[in-house]
Amino acid sequence: MEKIRIGIVVSEFNYDITMMMLQRATEYANFLSVDVHKVFRVPGTFDMPLAIKKLLKMDDIDGVVTLGAVIKGETDHHKVIMDNAARKITDLSLEYEKPVALGISGSGESRLQAEARIEMAKDAVESCVKMVKSLRSL
């Protein structure tokens, strides 16, 4: 079977958390013998859709993993960020017929909850890989 090649889009907002997520994701991809072909860093979760679209357009990318942490602040801004990102991520996956795994924790979580969810990055890689394999078998 042809090797699976993924892209990862990671938010730099909440850098201490998201860079640990990126480390877990790349380590797990290596464990699964998946090629992390491109890593695209964006300022925040809201900025992800354009980067995802650029990756999905590439012939050498089979799927995309998104990584971020949307932590609740003093307002409901986190809801706007997460709702719009999740909706657009789904839309892009359908438009390009390639999986885009949601590895963004939140919304409404505290910093402690975000730290506890760093390992979610591995789940997002696994989800993307399973979808690529399923789609290839059709």
mmCIF file of N, CA and C in Angstrom, residues 41-136:
data_model
loop_
_atom_site.group_PDB
_atom_site.id
_atom_site.type_symbol
_atom_site.label_atom_id
_atom_site.label_comp_id
_atom_site.label_asym_id
_atom_site.label_seq_id
_atom_site.Cartn_x
_atom_site.Cartn_y
_atom_site.Cartn_z
ATOM 1 N N ARG A 41 2.323 26.349 10.250
ATOM 2 C CA ARG A 41 2.011 27.070 11.490
ATOM 3 C C ARG A 41 1.205 28.310 11.151
ATOM 4 N N VAL A 42 0.133 28.516 11.895
ATOM 5 C CA VAL A 42 -0.722 29.686 11.702
ATOM 6 C C VAL A 42 -0.834 30.431 13.032
ATOM 7 N N PRO A 43 -1.156 31.725 12.985
ATOM 8 C CA PRO A 43 -1.233 32.486 14.237
ATOM 9 C C PRO A 43 -2.253 31.929 15.240
ATOM 10 N N GLY A 44 -3.440 31.562 14.757
ATOM 11 C CA GLY A 44 -4.474 31.072 15.662
ATOM 12 C C GLY A 44 -5.417 30.117 14.962
ATOM 13 N N THR A 45 -6.302 29.523 15.713
ATOM 14 C CA THR A 45 -7.261 28.556 15.179
ATOM 15 C C THR A 45 -8.124 29.172 14.082
ATOM 16 N N PHE A 46 -8.518 30.427 14.242
ATOM 17 C CA PHE A 46 -9.355 31.102 13.258
ATOM 18 C C PHE A 46 -8.651 31.201 11.895
ATOM 19 N N ASP A 47 -7.317 31.166 11.897
ATOM 20 C CA ASP A 47 -6.526 31.305 10.673
ATOM 21 C C ASP A 47 -6.298 29.986 9.943
ATOM 22 N N MET A 48 -6.764 28.902 10.482
ATOM 23 C CA MET A 48 -6.479 27.583 9.916
ATOM 24 C C MET A 48 -7.087 27.299 8.541
ATOM 25 N N PRO A 49 -8.318 27.711 8.249
ATOM 26 C CA PRO A 49 -8.936 27.282 6.990
ATOM 27 C C PRO A 49 -8.115 27.555 5.728
ATOM 28 N N LEU A 50 -7.489 28.698 5.613
ATOM 29 C CA LEU A 50 -6.703 28.989 4.414
ATOM 30 C C LEU A 50 -5.515 28.032 4.296
ATOM 31 N N ALA A 51 -4.839 27.768 5.398
ATOM 32 C CA ALA A 51 -3.712 26.833 5.387
ATOM 33 C C ALA A 51 -4.185 25.423 5.044
ATOM 34 N N ILE A 52 -5.307 25.022 5.607
ATOM 35 C CA ILE A 52 -5.874 23.701 5.313
ATOM 36 C C ILE A 52 -6.169 23.589 3.825
ATOM 37 N N LYS A 53 -6.788 24.620 3.266
ATOM 38 C CA LYS A 53 -7.137 24.614 1.848
ATOM 39 C C LYS A 53 -5.891 24.478 0.980
ATOM 40 N N LYS A 54 -4.840 25.214 1.304
ATOM 41 C CA LYS A 54 -3.584 25.130 0.537
ATOM 42 C C LYS A 54 -3.031 23.705 0.571
ATOM 43 N N LEU A 55 -3.070 23.071 1.739
ATOM 44 C CA LEU A 55 -2.571 21.700 1.855
ATOM 45 C C LEU A 55 -3.450 20.718 1.087
ATOM 46 N N LEU A 56 -4.752 20.865 1.196
ATOM 47 C CA LEU A 56 -5.666 19.939 0.527
ATOM 48 C C LEU A 56 -5.540 20.004 -0.989
ATOM 49 N N LYS A 57 -5.129 21.138 -1.521
ATOM 50 C CA LYS A 57 -4.941 21.288 -2.956
ATOM 51 C C LYS A 57 -3.719 20.514 -3.468
ATOM 52 N N MET A 58 -2.807 20.163 -2.572
ATOM 53 C CA MET A 58 -1.568 19.487 -2.967
ATOM 54 C C MET A 58 -1.828 18.020 -3.268
ATOM 55 N N ASP A 59 -1.310 17.548 -4.388
ATOM 56 C CA ASP A 59 -1.478 16.152 -4.783
ATOM 57 C C ASP A 59 -0.750 15.192 -3.854
ATOM 58 N N ASP A 60 0.295 15.673 -3.185
ATOM 59 C CA ASP A 60 1.081 14.792 -2.321
ATOM 60 C C ASP A 60 0.645 14.847 -0.856
ATOM 61 N N ILE A 61 -0.559 15.347 -0.595
ATOM 62 C CA ILE A 61 -1.140 15.352 0.750
ATOM 63 C C ILE A 61 -2.428 14.529 0.704
ATOM 64 N N ASP A 62 -2.500 13.511 1.557
ATOM 65 C CA ASP A 62 -3.676 12.636 1.608
ATOM 66 C C ASP A 62 -4.721 13.102 2.615
ATOM 67 N N GLY A 63 -4.297 13.857 3.607
ATOM 68 C CA GLY A 63 -5.206 14.344 4.635
ATOM 69 C C GLY A 63 -4.501 15.365 5.499
ATOM 70 N N VAL A 64 -5.275 16.050 6.322
ATOM 71 C CA VAL A 64 -4.740 17.117 7.165
ATOM 72 C C VAL A 64 -5.189 16.899 8.603
ATOM 73 N N VAL A 65 -4.275 17.181 9.523
ATOM 74 C CA VAL A 65 -4.564 17.158 10.951
ATOM 75 C C VAL A 65 -4.489 18.594 11.449
ATOM 76 N N THR A 66 -5.503 19.027 12.188
ATOM 77 C CA THR A 66 -5.489 20.362 12.782
ATOM 78 C C THR A 66 -5.178 20.244 14.269
ATOM 79 N N LEU A 67 -4.363 21.155 14.768
ATOM 80 C CA LEU A 67 -3.989 21.152 16.179
ATOM 81 C C LEU A 67 -4.121 22.557 16.758
ATOM 82 N N GLY A 68 -4.821 22.670 17.854
ATOM 83 C CA GLY A 68 -4.984 23.956 18.516
ATOM 84 C C GLY A 68 -5.643 23.777 19.866
ATOM 85 N N ALA A 69 -5.654 24.854 20.627
ATOM 86 C CA ALA A 69 -6.296 24.860 21.946
ATOM 87 C C ALA A 69 -7.059 26.172 22.086
ATOM 88 N N VAL A 70 -8.380 26.082 22.172
ATOM 89 C CA VAL A 70 -9.230 27.270 22.296
ATOM 90 C C VAL A 70 -9.668 27.365 23.759
ATOM 91 N N ILE A 71 -8.975 28.227 24.481
ATOM 92 C CA ILE A 71 -9.171 28.366 25.925
ATOM 93 C C ILE A 71 -10.124 29.527 26.198
ATOM 94 N N LYS A 72 -11.022 29.330 27.149
ATOM 95 C CA LYS A 72 -12.012 30.361 27.484
ATOM 96 C C LYS A 72 -11.334 31.543 28.157
ATOM 97 N N GLY A 73 -11.688 32.715 27.661
ATOM 98 C CA GLY A 73 -11.244 33.955 28.297
ATOM 99 C C GLY A 73 -12.392 34.572 29.065
ATOM 100 N N GLU A 74 -12.388 35.892 29.133
ATOM 101 C CA GLU A 74 -13.416 36.598 29.893
ATOM 102 C C GLU A 74 -14.715 36.796 29.121
ATOM 103 N N THR A 75 -14.692 36.540 27.809
ATOM 104 C CA THR A 75 -15.887 36.720 26.977
ATOM 105 C C THR A 75 -16.224 35.393 26.298
ATOM 106 N N ASP A 76 -17.198 35.422 25.400
ATOM 107 C CA ASP A 76 -17.568 34.220 24.649
ATOM 108 C C ASP A 76 -16.860 34.144 23.296
ATOM 109 N N HIS A 77 -15.787 34.889 23.128
ATOM 110 C CA HIS A 77 -15.019 34.907 21.879
ATOM 111 C C HIS A 77 -14.595 33.496 21.464
ATOM 112 N N HIS A 78 -14.284 32.664 22.428
ATOM 113 C CA HIS A 78 -13.845 31.292 22.147
ATOM 114 C C HIS A 78 -14.892 30.511 21.364
ATOM 115 N N LYS A 79 -16.172 30.788 21.612
ATOM 116 C CA LYS A 79 -17.247 30.098 20.892
ATOM 117 C C LYS A 79 -17.251 30.469 19.414
ATOM 118 N N VAL A 80 -17.059 31.744 19.129
ATOM 119 C CA VAL A 80 -17.022 32.218 17.740
ATOM 120 C C VAL A 80 -15.856 31.561 17.005
ATOM 121 N N ILE A 81 -14.708 31.529 17.639
ATOM 122 C CA ILE A 81 -13.511 30.943 17.034
ATOM 123 C C ILE A 81 -13.745 29.468 16.718
ATOM 124 N N MET A 82 -14.180 28.707 17.698
ATOM 125 C CA MET A 82 -14.322 27.266 17.535
ATOM 126 C C MET A 82 -15.452 26.909 16.576
ATOM 127 N N ASP A 83 -16.588 27.573 16.703
ATOM 128 C CA ASP A 83 -17.721 27.275 15.822
ATOM 129 C C ASP A 83 -17.358 27.490 14.358
ATOM 130 N N ASN A 84 -16.722 28.626 14.069
ATOM 131 C CA ASN A 84 -16.366 28.934 12.685
ATOM 132 C C ASN A 84 -15.264 28.033 12.159
ATOM 133 N N ALA A 85 -14.277 27.744 12.976
ATOM 134 C CA ALA A 85 -13.186 26.857 12.538
ATOM 135 C C ALA A 85 -13.721 25.458 12.244
ATOM 136 N N ALA A 86 -14.504 24.916 13.144
ATOM 137 C CA ALA A 86 -15.036 23.560 12.954
ATOM 138 C C ALA A 86 -15.910 23.471 11.711
ATOM 139 N N ARG A 87 -16.751 24.465 11.498
ATOM 140 C CA ARG A 87 -17.627 24.461 10.320
ATOM 141 C C ARG A 87 -16.823 24.514 9.028
ATOM 142 N N LYS A 88 -15.834 25.390 8.991
ATOM 143 C CA LYS A 88 -15.039 25.546 7.766
ATOM 144 C C LYS A 88 -14.162 24.316 7.534
ATOM 145 N N ILE A 89 -13.636 23.727 8.588
ATOM 146 C CA ILE A 89 -12.822 22.515 8.458
ATOM 147 C C ILE A 89 -13.658 21.400 7.813
ATOM 148 N N THR A 90 -14.888 21.250 8.265
ATOM 149 C CA THR A 90 -15.786 20.255 7.683
ATOM 150 C C THR A 90 -16.065 20.559 6.224
ATOM 151 N N ASP A 91 -16.346 21.811 5.927
ATOM 152 C CA ASP A 91 -16.620 22.218 4.548
ATOM 153 C C ASP A 91 -15.446 21.904 3.624
ATOM 154 N N LEU A 92 -14.230 22.193 4.080
ATOM 155 C CA LEU A 92 -13.047 21.949 3.245
ATOM 156 C C LEU A 92 -12.820 20.460 3.010
ATOM 157 N N SER A 93 -13.045 19.662 4.018
ATOM 158 C CA SER A 93 -12.899 18.219 3.871
ATOM 159 C C SER A 93 -13.848 17.693 2.803
ATOM 160 N N LEU A 94 -15.071 18.153 2.841
ATOM 161 C CA LEU A 94 -16.064 17.725 1.852
ATOM 162 C C LEU A 94 -15.739 18.254 0.449
ATOM 163 N N GLU A 95 -15.305 19.494 0.388
ATOM 164 C CA GLU A 95 -14.986 20.102 -0.907
ATOM 165 C C GLU A 95 -13.840 19.385 -1.620
ATOM 166 N N TYR A 96 -12.798 19.027 -0.867
ATOM 167 C CA TYR A 96 -11.613 18.411 -1.475
ATOM 168 C C TYR A 96 -11.597 16.886 -1.371
ATOM 169 N N GLU A 97 -12.609 16.329 -0.726
ATOM 170 C CA GLU A 97 -12.753 14.884 -0.564
ATOM 171 C C GLU A 97 -11.507 14.234 0.033
ATOM 172 N N LYS A 98 -10.964 14.915 1.030
ATOM 173 C CA LYS A 98 -9.833 14.409 1.802
ATOM 174 C C LYS A 98 -10.157 14.649 3.274
ATOM 175 N N PRO A 99 -9.715 13.755 4.152
ATOM 176 C CA PRO A 99 -10.019 13.938 5.572
ATOM 177 C C PRO A 99 -9.259 15.102 6.195
ATOM 178 N N VAL A 100 -9.954 15.818 7.058
ATOM 179 C CA VAL A 100 -9.348 16.850 7.890
ATOM 180 C C VAL A 100 -9.758 16.528 9.320
ATOM 181 N N ALA A 101 -8.805 16.107 10.118
ATOM 182 C CA ALA A 101 -9.090 15.675 11.489
ATOM 183 C C ALA A 101 -9.067 16.859 12.442
ATOM 184 N N LEU A 102 -10.061 16.902 13.302
ATOM 185 C CA LEU A 102 -10.202 17.982 14.273
ATOM 186 C C LEU A 102 -9.420 17.644 15.545
ATOM 187 N N GLY A 103 -8.245 18.224 15.655
ATOM 188 C CA GLY A 103 -7.412 18.044 16.845
ATOM 189 C C GLY A 103 -7.320 19.336 17.633
ATOM 190 N N ILE A 104 -8.405 20.084 17.634
ATOM 191 C CA ILE A 104 -8.455 21.360 18.354
ATOM 192 C C ILE A 104 -9.258 21.127 19.629
ATOM 193 N N SER A 105 -8.628 21.340 20.763
ATOM 194 C CA SER A 105 -9.359 21.165 22.027
ATOM 195 C C SER A 105 -10.073 22.465 22.381
ATOM 196 N N GLY A 106 -11.154 22.334 23.111
ATOM 197 C CA GLY A 106 -11.968 23.491 23.468
ATOM 198 C C GLY A 106 -13.309 23.335 22.801
ATOM 199 N N SER A 107 -14.150 24.228 22.781
ATOM 200 C CA SER A 107 -13.972 25.567 23.325
ATOM 201 C C SER A 107 -14.509 25.621 24.739
ATOM 202 N N GLY A 108 -14.077 26.635 25.431
ATOM 203 C CA GLY A 108 -14.554 26.807 26.794
ATOM 204 C C GLY A 108 -13.712 26.112 27.840
ATOM 205 N N GLU A 109 -12.624 25.512 27.407
ATOM 206 C CA GLU A 109 -11.785 24.817 28.380
ATOM 207 C C GLU A 109 -10.876 25.801 29.111
ATOM 208 N N SER A 110 -10.418 25.382 30.275
ATOM 209 C CA SER A 110 -9.430 26.150 31.027
ATOM 210 C C SER A 110 -8.039 25.753 30.543
ATOM 211 N N ARG A 111 -7.027 26.491 30.967
ATOM 212 C CA ARG A 111 -5.658 26.137 30.600
ATOM 213 C C ARG A 111 -5.307 24.742 31.123
ATOM 214 N N LEU A 112 -5.727 24.426 32.324
ATOM 215 C CA LEU A 112 -5.449 23.092 32.884
ATOM 216 C C LEU A 112 -6.116 21.996 32.060
ATOM 217 N N GLN A 113 -7.340 22.236 31.631
ATOM 218 C CA GLN A 113 -8.033 21.260 30.787
ATOM 219 C C GLN A 113 -7.337 21.116 29.439
ATOM 220 N N ALA A 114 -6.859 22.211 28.887
ATOM 221 C CA ALA A 114 -6.129 22.159 27.612
ATOM 222 C C ALA A 114 -4.844 21.348 27.765
ATOM 223 N N GLU A 115 -4.148 21.541 28.854
ATOM 224 C CA GLU A 115 -2.919 20.769 29.109
ATOM 225 C C GLU A 115 -3.236 19.282 29.226
ATOM 226 N N ALA A 116 -4.350 18.965 29.857
ATOM 227 C CA ALA A 116 -4.745 17.566 30.023
ATOM 228 C C ALA A 116 -5.147 16.918 28.701
ATOM 229 N N ARG A 117 -5.447 17.735 27.695
ATOM 230 C CA ARG A 117 -5.897 17.222 26.399
ATOM 231 C C ARG A 117 -4.807 17.242 25.327
ATOM 232 N N ILE A 118 -3.578 17.472 25.695
ATOM 233 C CA ILE A 118 -2.474 17.504 24.733
ATOM 234 C C ILE A 118 -2.383 16.193 23.951
ATOM 235 N N GLU A 119 -2.639 15.091 24.617
ATOM 236 C CA GLU A 119 -2.555 13.781 23.961
ATOM 237 C C GLU A 119 -3.609 13.598 22.869
ATOM 238 N N MET A 120 -4.634 14.467 22.846
ATOM 239 C CA MET A 120 -5.645 14.420 21.788
ATOM 240 C C MET A 120 -5.025 14.510 20.401
ATOM 241 N N ALA A 121 -3.859 15.084 20.335
ATOM 242 C CA ALA A 121 -3.180 15.226 19.044
ATOM 243 C C ALA A 121 -2.974 13.870 18.387
ATOM 244 N N LYS A 122 -2.680 12.867 19.181
ATOM 245 C CA LYS A 122 -2.501 11.515 18.641
ATOM 246 C C LYS A 122 -3.817 10.970 18.094
ATOM 247 N N ASP A 123 -4.918 11.279 18.769
ATOM 248 C CA ASP A 123 -6.237 10.842 18.294
ATOM 249 C C ASP A 123 -6.551 11.450 16.935
ATOM 250 N N ALA A 124 -6.173 12.713 16.747
ATOM 251 C CA ALA A 124 -6.431 13.379 15.471
ATOM 252 C C ALA A 124 -5.634 12.728 14.347
ATOM 253 N N VAL A 125 -4.377 12.375 14.615
ATOM 254 C CA VAL A 125 -3.566 11.676 13.609
ATOM 255 C C VAL A 125 -4.206 10.336 13.272
ATOM 256 N N GLU A 126 -4.606 9.610 14.290
ATOM 257 C CA GLU A 126 -5.223 8.304 14.064
ATOM 258 C C GLU A 126 -6.509 8.420 13.255
ATOM 259 N N SER A 127 -7.317 9.410 13.554
ATOM 260 C CA SER A 127 -8.555 9.635 12.817
ATOM 261 C C SER A 127 -8.271 9.918 11.345
ATOM 262 N N CYS A 128 -7.316 10.783 11.080
ATOM 263 C CA CYS A 128 -6.963 11.129 9.701
ATOM 264 C C CYS A 128 -6.474 9.899 8.948
ATOM 265 N N VAL A 129 -5.603 9.129 9.562
ATOM 266 C CA VAL A 129 -5.042 7.934 8.932
ATOM 267 C C VAL A 129 -6.128 6.896 8.646
ATOM 268 N N LYS A 130 -7.015 6.672 9.604
ATOM 269 C CA LYS A 130 -8.102 5.719 9.396
ATOM 270 C C LYS A 130 -8.999 6.149 8.243
ATOM 271 N N MET A 131 -9.276 7.450 8.156
ATOM 272 C CA MET A 131 -10.116 7.943 7.063
ATOM 273 C C MET A 131 -9.419 7.789 5.711
ATOM 274 N N VAL A 132 -8.129 8.077 5.651
ATOM 275 C CA VAL A 132 -7.381 7.909 4.392
ATOM 276 C C VAL A 132 -7.466 6.447 3.960
ATOM 277 N N LYS A 133 -7.224 5.525 4.890
ATOM 278 C CA LYS A 133 -7.276 4.098 4.551
ATOM 279 C C LYS A 133 -8.672 3.692 4.101
ATOM 280 N N SER A 134 -9.690 4.162 4.785
ATOM 281 C CA SER A 134 -11.066 3.821 4.408
ATOM 282 C C SER A 134 -11.412 4.343 3.021
ATOM 283 N N LEU A 135 -11.019 5.582 2.766
ATOM 284 C CA LEU A 135 -11.308 6.178 1.458
ATOM 285 C C LEU A 135 -10.550 5.474 0.331
ATOM 286 N N ARG A 136 -9.349 5.031 0.617
ATOM 287 C CA ARG A 136 -8.568 4.303 -0.404
ATOM 288 C C ARG A 136 -9.202 2.949 -0.723
#
